[in-house]
Short mmCIF file of C-alpha atoms in Angstrom, two decimals:
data_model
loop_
_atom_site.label_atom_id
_atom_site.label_comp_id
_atom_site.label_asym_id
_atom_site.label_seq_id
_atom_site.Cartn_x
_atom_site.Cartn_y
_atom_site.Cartn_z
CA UNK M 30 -3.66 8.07 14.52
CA UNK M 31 -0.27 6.93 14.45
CA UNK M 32 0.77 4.00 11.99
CA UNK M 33 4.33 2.83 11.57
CA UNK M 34 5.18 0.77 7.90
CA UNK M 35 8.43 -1.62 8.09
CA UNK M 36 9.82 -2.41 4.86
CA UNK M 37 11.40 -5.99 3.84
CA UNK M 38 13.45 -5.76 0.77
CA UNK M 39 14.16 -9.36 -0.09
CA UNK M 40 12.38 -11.41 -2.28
CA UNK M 41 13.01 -15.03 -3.86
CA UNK M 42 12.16 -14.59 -7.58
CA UNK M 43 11.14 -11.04 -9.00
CA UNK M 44 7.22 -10.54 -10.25
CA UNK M 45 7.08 -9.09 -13.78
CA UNK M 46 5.43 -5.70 -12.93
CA UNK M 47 7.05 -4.99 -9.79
CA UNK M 48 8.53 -1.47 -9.18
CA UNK M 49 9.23 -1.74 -5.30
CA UNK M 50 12.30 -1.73 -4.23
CA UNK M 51 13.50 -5.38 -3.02
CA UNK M 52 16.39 -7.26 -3.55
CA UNK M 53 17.31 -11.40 -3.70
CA UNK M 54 17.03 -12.46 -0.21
CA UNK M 55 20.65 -13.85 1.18
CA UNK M 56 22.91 -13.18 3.89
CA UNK M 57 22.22 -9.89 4.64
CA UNK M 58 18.76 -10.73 6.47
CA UNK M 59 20.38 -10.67 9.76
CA UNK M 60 22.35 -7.49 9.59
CA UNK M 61 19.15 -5.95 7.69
CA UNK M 62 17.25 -6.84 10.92
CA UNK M 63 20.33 -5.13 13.48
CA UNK M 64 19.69 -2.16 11.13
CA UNK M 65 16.03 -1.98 11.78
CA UNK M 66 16.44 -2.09 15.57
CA UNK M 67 18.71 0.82 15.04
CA UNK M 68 16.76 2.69 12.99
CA UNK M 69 13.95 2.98 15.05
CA UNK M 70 15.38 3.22 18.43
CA UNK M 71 17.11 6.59 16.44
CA UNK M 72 13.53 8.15 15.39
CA UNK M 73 12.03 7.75 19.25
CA UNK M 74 9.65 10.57 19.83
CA UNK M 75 8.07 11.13 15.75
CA UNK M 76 4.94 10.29 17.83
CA UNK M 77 4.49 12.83 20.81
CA UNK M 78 1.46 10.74 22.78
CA UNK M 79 0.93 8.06 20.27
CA UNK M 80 -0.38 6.05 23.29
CA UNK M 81 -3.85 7.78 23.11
CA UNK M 82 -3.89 7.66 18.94
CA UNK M 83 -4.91 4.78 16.84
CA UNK M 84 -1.83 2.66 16.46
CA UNK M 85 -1.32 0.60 13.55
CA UNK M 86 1.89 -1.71 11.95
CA UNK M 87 2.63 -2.98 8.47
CA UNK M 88 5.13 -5.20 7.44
CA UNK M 89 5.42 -4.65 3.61
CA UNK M 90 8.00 -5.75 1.12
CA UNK M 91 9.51 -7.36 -0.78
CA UNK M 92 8.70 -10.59 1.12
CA UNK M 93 8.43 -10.33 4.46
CA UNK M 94 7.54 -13.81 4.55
CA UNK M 95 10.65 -14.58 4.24
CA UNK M 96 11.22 -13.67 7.37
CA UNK M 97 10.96 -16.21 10.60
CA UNK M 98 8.03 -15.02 12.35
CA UNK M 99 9.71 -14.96 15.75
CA UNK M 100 12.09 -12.56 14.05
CA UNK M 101 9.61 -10.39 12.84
CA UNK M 102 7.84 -10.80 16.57
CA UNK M 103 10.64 -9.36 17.86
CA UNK M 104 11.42 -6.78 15.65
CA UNK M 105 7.52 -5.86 16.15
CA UNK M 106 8.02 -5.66 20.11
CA UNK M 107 10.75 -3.78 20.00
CA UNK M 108 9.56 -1.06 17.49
CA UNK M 109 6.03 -0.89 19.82
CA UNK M 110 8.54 -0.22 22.99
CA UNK M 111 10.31 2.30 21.29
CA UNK M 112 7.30 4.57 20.34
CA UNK M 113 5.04 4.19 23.15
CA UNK M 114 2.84 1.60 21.01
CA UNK M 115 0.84 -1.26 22.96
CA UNK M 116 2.23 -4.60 22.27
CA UNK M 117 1.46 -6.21 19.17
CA UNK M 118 -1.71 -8.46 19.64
CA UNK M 119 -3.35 -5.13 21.35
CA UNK M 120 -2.37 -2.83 17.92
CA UNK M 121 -6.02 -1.41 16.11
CA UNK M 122 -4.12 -3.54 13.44
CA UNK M 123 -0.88 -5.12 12.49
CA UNK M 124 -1.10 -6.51 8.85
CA UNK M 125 2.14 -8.51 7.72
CA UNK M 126 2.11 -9.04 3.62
CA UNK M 127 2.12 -12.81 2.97
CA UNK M 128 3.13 -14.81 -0.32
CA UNK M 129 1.01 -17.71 -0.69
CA UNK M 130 3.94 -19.81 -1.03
CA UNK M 131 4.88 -19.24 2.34
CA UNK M 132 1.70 -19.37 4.34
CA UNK M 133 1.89 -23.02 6.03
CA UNK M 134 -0.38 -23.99 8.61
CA UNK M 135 2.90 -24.18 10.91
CA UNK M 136 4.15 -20.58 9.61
CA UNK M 137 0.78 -18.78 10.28
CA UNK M 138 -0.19 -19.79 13.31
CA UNK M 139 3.57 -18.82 14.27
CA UNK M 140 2.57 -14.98 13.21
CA UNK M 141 -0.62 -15.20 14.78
CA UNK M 142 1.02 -16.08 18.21
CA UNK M 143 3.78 -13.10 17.50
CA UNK M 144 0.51 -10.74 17.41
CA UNK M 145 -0.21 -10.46 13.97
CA UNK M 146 -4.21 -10.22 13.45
CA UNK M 147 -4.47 -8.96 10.04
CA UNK M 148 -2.72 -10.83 6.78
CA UNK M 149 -2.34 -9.04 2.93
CA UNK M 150 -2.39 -12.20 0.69
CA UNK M 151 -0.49 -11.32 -2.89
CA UNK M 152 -2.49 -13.37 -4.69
CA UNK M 153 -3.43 -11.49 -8.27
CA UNK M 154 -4.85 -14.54 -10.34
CA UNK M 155 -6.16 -17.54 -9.86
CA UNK M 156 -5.23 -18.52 -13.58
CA UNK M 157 -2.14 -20.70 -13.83
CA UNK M 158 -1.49 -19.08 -16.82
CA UNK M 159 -1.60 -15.68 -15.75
CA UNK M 160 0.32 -16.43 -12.56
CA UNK M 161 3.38 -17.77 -14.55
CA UNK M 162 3.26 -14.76 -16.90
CA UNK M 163 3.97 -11.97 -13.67
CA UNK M 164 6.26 -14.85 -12.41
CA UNK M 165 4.74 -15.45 -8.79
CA UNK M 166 6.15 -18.07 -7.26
CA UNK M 167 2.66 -19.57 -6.18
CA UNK M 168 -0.11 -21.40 -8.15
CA UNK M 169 -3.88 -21.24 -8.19
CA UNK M 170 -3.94 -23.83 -5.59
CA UNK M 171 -1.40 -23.29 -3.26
CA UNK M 172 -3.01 -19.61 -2.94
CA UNK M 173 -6.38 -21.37 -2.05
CA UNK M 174 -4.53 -23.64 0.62
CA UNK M 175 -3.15 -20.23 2.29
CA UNK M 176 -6.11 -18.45 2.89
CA UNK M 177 -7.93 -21.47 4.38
CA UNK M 178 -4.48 -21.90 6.41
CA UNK M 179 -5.04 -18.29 7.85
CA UNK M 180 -8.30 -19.09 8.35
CA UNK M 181 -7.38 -22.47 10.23
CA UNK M 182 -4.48 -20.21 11.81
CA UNK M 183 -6.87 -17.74 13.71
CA UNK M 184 -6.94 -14.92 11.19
CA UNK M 185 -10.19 -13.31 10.79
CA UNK M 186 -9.21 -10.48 8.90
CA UNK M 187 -7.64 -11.36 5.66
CA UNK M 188 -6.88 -8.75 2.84
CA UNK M 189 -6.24 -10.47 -1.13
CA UNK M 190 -4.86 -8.45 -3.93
CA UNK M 191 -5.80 -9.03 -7.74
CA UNK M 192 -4.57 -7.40 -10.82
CA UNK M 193 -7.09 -6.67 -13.83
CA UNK M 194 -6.06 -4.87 -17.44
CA UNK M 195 -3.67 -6.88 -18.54
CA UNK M 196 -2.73 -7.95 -22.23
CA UNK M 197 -3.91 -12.26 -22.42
CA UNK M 198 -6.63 -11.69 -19.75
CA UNK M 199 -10.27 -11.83 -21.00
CA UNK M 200 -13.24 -10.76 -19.13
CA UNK M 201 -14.16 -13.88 -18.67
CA UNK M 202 -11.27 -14.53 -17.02
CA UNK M 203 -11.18 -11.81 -14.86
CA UNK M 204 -14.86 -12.65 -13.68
CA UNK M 205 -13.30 -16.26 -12.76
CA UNK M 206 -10.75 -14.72 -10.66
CA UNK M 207 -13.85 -12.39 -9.03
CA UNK M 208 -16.17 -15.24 -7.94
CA UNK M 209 -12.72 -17.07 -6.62
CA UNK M 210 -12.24 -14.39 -4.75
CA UNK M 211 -15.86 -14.06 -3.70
CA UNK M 212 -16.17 -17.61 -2.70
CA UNK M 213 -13.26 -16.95 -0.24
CA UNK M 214 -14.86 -14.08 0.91
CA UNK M 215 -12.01 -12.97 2.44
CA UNK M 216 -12.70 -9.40 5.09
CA UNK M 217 -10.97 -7.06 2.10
CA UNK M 218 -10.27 -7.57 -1.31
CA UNK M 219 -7.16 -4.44 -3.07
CA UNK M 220 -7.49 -4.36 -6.83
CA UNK M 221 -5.02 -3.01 -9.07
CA UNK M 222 -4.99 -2.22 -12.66
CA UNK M 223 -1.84 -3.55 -14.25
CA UNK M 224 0.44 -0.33 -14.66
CA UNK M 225 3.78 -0.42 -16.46
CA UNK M 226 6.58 1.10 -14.36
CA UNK M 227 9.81 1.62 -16.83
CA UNK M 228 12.34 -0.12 -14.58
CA UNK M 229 10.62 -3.55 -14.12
CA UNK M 230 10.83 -6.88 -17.14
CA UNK M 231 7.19 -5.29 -18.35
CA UNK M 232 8.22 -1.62 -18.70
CA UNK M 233 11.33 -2.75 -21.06
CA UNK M 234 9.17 -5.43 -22.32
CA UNK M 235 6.39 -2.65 -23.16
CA UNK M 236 9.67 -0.12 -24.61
CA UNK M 237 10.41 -2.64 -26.93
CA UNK M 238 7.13 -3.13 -28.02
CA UNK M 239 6.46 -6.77 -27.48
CA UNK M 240 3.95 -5.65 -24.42
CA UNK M 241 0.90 -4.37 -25.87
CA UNK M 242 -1.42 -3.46 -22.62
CA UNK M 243 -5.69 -3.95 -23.37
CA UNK M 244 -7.53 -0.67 -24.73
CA UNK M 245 -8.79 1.31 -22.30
CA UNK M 246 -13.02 0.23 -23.18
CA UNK M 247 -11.32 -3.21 -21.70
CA UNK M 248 -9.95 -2.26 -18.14
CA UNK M 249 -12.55 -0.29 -18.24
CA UNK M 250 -15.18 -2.87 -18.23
CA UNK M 251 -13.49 -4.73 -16.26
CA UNK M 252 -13.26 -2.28 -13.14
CA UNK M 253 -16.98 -1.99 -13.70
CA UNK M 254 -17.43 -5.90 -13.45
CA UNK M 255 -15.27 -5.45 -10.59
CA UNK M 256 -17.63 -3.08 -8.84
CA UNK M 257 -20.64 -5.06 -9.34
CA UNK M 258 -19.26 -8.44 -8.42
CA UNK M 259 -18.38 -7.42 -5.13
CA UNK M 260 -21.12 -5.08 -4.51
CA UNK M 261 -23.11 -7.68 -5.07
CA UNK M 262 -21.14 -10.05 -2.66
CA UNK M 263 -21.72 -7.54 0.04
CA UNK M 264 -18.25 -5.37 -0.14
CA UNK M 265 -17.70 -2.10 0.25
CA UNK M 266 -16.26 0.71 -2.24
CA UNK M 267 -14.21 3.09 0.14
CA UNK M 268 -11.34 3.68 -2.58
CA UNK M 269 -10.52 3.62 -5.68
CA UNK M 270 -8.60 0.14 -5.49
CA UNK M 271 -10.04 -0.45 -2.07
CA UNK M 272 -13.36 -2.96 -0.83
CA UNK M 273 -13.77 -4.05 2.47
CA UNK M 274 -16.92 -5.73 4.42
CA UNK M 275 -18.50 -3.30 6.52
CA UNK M 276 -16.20 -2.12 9.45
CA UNK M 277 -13.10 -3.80 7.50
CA UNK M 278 -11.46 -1.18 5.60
CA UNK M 279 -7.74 -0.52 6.35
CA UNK M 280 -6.79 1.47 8.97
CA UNK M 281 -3.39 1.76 8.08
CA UNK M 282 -3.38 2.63 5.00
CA UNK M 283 -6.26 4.82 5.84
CA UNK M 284 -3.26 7.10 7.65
CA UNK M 285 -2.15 7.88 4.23
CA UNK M 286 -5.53 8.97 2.57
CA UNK M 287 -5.72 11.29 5.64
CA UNK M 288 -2.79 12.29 5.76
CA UNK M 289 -1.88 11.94 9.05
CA UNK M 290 1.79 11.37 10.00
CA UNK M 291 3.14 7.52 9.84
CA UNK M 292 6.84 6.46 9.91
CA UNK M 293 8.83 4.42 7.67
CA UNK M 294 11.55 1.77 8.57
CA UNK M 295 13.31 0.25 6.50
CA UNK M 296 15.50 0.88 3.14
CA UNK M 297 13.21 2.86 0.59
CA UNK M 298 10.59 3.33 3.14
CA UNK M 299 9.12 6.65 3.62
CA UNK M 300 7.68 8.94 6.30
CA UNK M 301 5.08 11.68 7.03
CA UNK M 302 5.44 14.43 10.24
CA UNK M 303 2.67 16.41 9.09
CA UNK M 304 4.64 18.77 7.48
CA UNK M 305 7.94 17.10 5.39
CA UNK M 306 8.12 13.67 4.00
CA UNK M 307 11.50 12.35 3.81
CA UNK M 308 12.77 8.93 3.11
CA UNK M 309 15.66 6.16 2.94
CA UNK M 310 17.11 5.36 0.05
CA UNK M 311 16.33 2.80 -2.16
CA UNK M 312 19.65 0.83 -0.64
CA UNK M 313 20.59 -2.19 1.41
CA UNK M 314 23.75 -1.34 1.48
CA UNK M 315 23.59 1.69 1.91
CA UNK M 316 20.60 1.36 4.76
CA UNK M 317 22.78 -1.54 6.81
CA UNK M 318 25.88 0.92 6.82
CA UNK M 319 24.11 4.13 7.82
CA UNK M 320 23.01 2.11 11.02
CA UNK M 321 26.17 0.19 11.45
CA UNK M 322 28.85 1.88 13.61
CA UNK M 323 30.73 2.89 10.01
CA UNK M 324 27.33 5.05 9.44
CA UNK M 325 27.36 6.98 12.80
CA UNK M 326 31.10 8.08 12.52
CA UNK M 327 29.88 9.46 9.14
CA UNK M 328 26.76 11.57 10.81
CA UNK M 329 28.94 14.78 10.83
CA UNK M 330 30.59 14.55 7.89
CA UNK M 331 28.76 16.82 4.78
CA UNK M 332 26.63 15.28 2.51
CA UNK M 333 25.98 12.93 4.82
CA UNK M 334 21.75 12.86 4.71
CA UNK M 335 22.04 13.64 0.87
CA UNK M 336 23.94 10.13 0.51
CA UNK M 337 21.09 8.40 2.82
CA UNK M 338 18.06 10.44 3.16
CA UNK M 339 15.82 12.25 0.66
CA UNK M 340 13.46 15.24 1.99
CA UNK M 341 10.47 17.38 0.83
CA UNK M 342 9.08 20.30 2.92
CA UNK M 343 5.54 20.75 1.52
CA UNK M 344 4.33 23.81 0.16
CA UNK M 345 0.86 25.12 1.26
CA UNK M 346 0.08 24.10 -3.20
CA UNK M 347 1.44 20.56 -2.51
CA UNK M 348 -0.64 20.70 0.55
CA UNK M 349 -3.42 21.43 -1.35
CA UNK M 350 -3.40 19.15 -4.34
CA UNK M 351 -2.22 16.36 -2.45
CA UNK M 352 -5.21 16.54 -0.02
CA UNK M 353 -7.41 16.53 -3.21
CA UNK M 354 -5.95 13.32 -4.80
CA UNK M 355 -6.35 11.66 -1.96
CA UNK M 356 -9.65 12.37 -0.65
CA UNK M 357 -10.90 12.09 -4.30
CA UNK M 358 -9.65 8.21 -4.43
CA UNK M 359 -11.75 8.13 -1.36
CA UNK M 360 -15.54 6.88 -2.43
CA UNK M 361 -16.65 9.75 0.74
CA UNK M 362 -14.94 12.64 -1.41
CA UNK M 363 -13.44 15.87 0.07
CA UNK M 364 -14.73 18.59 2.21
CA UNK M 365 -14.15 21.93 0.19
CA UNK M 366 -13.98 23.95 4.13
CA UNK M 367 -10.74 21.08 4.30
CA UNK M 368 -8.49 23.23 1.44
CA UNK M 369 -9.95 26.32 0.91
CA UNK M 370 -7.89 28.24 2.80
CA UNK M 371 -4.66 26.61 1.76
CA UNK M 372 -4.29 28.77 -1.85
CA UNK M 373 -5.34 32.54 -2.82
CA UNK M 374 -8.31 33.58 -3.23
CA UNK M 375 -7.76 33.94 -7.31
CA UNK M 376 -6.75 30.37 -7.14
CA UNK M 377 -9.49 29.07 -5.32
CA UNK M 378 -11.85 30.61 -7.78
CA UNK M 379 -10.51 29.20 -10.70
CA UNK M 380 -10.38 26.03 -8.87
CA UNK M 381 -14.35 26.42 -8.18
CA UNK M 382 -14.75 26.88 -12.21
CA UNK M 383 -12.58 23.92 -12.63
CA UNK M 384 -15.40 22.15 -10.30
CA UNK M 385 -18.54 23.39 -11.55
CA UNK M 386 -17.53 22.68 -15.07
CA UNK M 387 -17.24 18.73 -13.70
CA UNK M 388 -20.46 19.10 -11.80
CA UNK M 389 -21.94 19.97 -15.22
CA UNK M 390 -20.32 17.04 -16.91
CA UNK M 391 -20.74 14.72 -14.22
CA UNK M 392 -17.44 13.80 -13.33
CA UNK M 393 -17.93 15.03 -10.07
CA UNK M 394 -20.95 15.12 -7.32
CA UNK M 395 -21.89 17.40 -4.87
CA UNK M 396 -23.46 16.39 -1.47
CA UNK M 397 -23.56 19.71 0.98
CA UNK M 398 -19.82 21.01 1.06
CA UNK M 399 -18.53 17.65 -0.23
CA UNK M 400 -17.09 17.18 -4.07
CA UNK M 401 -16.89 12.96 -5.06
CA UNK M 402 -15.96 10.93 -8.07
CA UNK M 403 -19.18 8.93 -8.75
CA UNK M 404 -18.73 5.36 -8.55
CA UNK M 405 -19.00 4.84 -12.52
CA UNK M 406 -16.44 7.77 -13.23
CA UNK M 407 -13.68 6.40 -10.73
CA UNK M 408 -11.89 4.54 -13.06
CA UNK M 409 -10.89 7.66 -14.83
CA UNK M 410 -10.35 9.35 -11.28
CA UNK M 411 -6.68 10.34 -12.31
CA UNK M 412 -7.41 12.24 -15.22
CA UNK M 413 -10.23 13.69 -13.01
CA UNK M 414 -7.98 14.66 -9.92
CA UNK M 415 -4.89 15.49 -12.45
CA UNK M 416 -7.43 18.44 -14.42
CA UNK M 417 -8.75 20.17 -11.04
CA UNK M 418 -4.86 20.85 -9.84
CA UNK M 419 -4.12 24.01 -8.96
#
């Protein structure tokens, strides 16, 4: 497979949990988008024969809403051309990330003629109250009014997001938001629970103690309500955040759970060779001027990818542990055969008592040469993952 992720940085108004990076959208869209073009003609050839892989493309942000669609048409063109990609409306999937706020009739059906087939709806509540808390710039309604746009638009395969375990939210609430969600019925539903990221209004809101996130019994609870409501709709657990109607689930962001390579554009956005991940830094600036003339001049000067690039050459460990996170957030599990040859012997062992102990308490199953998280334990899954670490 080969998936390529394109990162927006602007935004209008910042949400109250949000760690990505993004900045206040202004002039620097233009130049940002010059950049881009840059960018990616420079990394030609990260896919050797990506024309007989799985191709995907995700626009994620930030906003890229904000963007004209014709802009982000061409920007999508141009990208395909320069890795040997079909053109967009022939991609296995290209999923843009939408703000209700932005999803006119006149706007969608703008994207959908640019090739996008697959939208990612921010929605997170459909409670006024709760909306104006994590300052989105949408209300209940006007997120309604964008999915039947898409639906009005062309778009038959619509992603939502919604955010549970959060301090003012009752379970009652939370189911409200659930049978919305339900009654949309939209192809895939991501659910998050709230986390508390140090840099964003919550985190210093939380360090000063005037955030006091729900006990644990309540998320809890709620991620089990969350199961059974959309089981029972006819979804599909294949993550731990992740339900999908049969044949819907993700591809791109299936890449990562694999761990198969996938390139980043963008400032902040990171890659995968199979191998090293390296990314840009969290800078506009910084990004527009590394692909401005300025930025070339300064390619052979020292220090040069330490001021614009980060890098990380995986050891066969890393390799290891990272392959169990992320097939352990996967409802299908991991095949043991997949990492057993990527530690000692000695370490492998003690892994195996690690496992058998969790067999025992029933924090993990085992179906042939496959370890899983039950369904009812997967809530806990980082604890789980974080204790079987070699």
């Amino acid at each position: 497979m080969a998936g390529i992720y394109i990162h927006v940085p602007f935004c209008s108004q910042f949400c109250t949990y949000c760690d990505f990076y993004s900045v206040k959208e202004g002039r620097r869209s233009l130049d940002f988008l010059s950049a881009l073009i840059v960018e990616s003609e420079s990394k030609r050839g990260f896919f050797k024969g990506a024309e007989s892989h799985s191709q995907t493309l995700y626009f994620g942000g930030g906003t890229p809403s904000l963007i004209d669609p014709q802009e982000l048409g061409k920007i999508a063109r141009t990208v395909c051309i320069h890795h040997g990609f079909n053109p967009p409306e022939s991609l296995d999937e290209f999923t843009v990330e939408v703000n209700p706020d932005d999803a006119s009739l006149t706007y969608l059906k703008s994207l959908y003629s640019n090739g996008v087939r697959r939208l990612s709806m921010g929605i997170q509540s459909f409670n006024e109250n709760h909306l104006r808390w994590m300052n989105r710039r949408h209300s209940a309604a006007a997120a309604v009014k964008a999915f039947y746009n898409a639906r009005e638009a062309g778009f038959d395969n619509i992603s939502i997001d919604l955010i549970f375990g959060f301090e003012g939210m009752s379970t009652e609430e939370w189911r409200f938001n659930l049978l919305k969600a339900t009654e949309l019925y939209p192809e895939h539903i991501s659910s998050y629970q709230m986390s508390i990221e140090p840099r964003t209004k919550l985190g210093k809101e939380y360090a000063k103690g005037s955030y006091t996130p729900p006990e644990d019994s309540t998320s809890y609870n709620q991620y089990s309500l969350l199961q059974k409501t959309l089981e029972e709709a006819g979804y599909i657990q294949y993550e731990v955040s992740s339900f999908a109607l049969r044949g819907r689930e993700a591809l791109h962001n299936s890449r990562y759970w694999d761990r198969t390579p996938y390139l980043g554009l963008g400032p902040a956005a990171h890659s995968f060779d199979g191998e090293r991940r390296f990314g840009n830094r969290s800078s506009l600036t910084a990004y527009i001027k590394r692909f401005s003339a300025e930025g070339k001049a300064e390619a052979s000067q020292p220090g040069y990818r330490e001021r614009y690039i980060s890098s990380e050459r995986l050891s066969s460990k890393d390799v290891f542990n990272e392959t169990l996170m992320l097939s352990l957030r996967r409802v299908a599990g991991l095949n043991l055969r997949h990492i057993e040859g990527l530690v000692n012997q000695n370490e492998f062992s003690r892994f195996m008592v690690r496992v058998d102990r969790m067999l025992l308490s029933g924090d993990l199953e085992l179906s042939g040469e496959n370890i899983k998280i039950p369904p009812g334990r997967l809530f806990l899954s980082d604890g789980i993952i974080r204790d079987l670490f070699c």
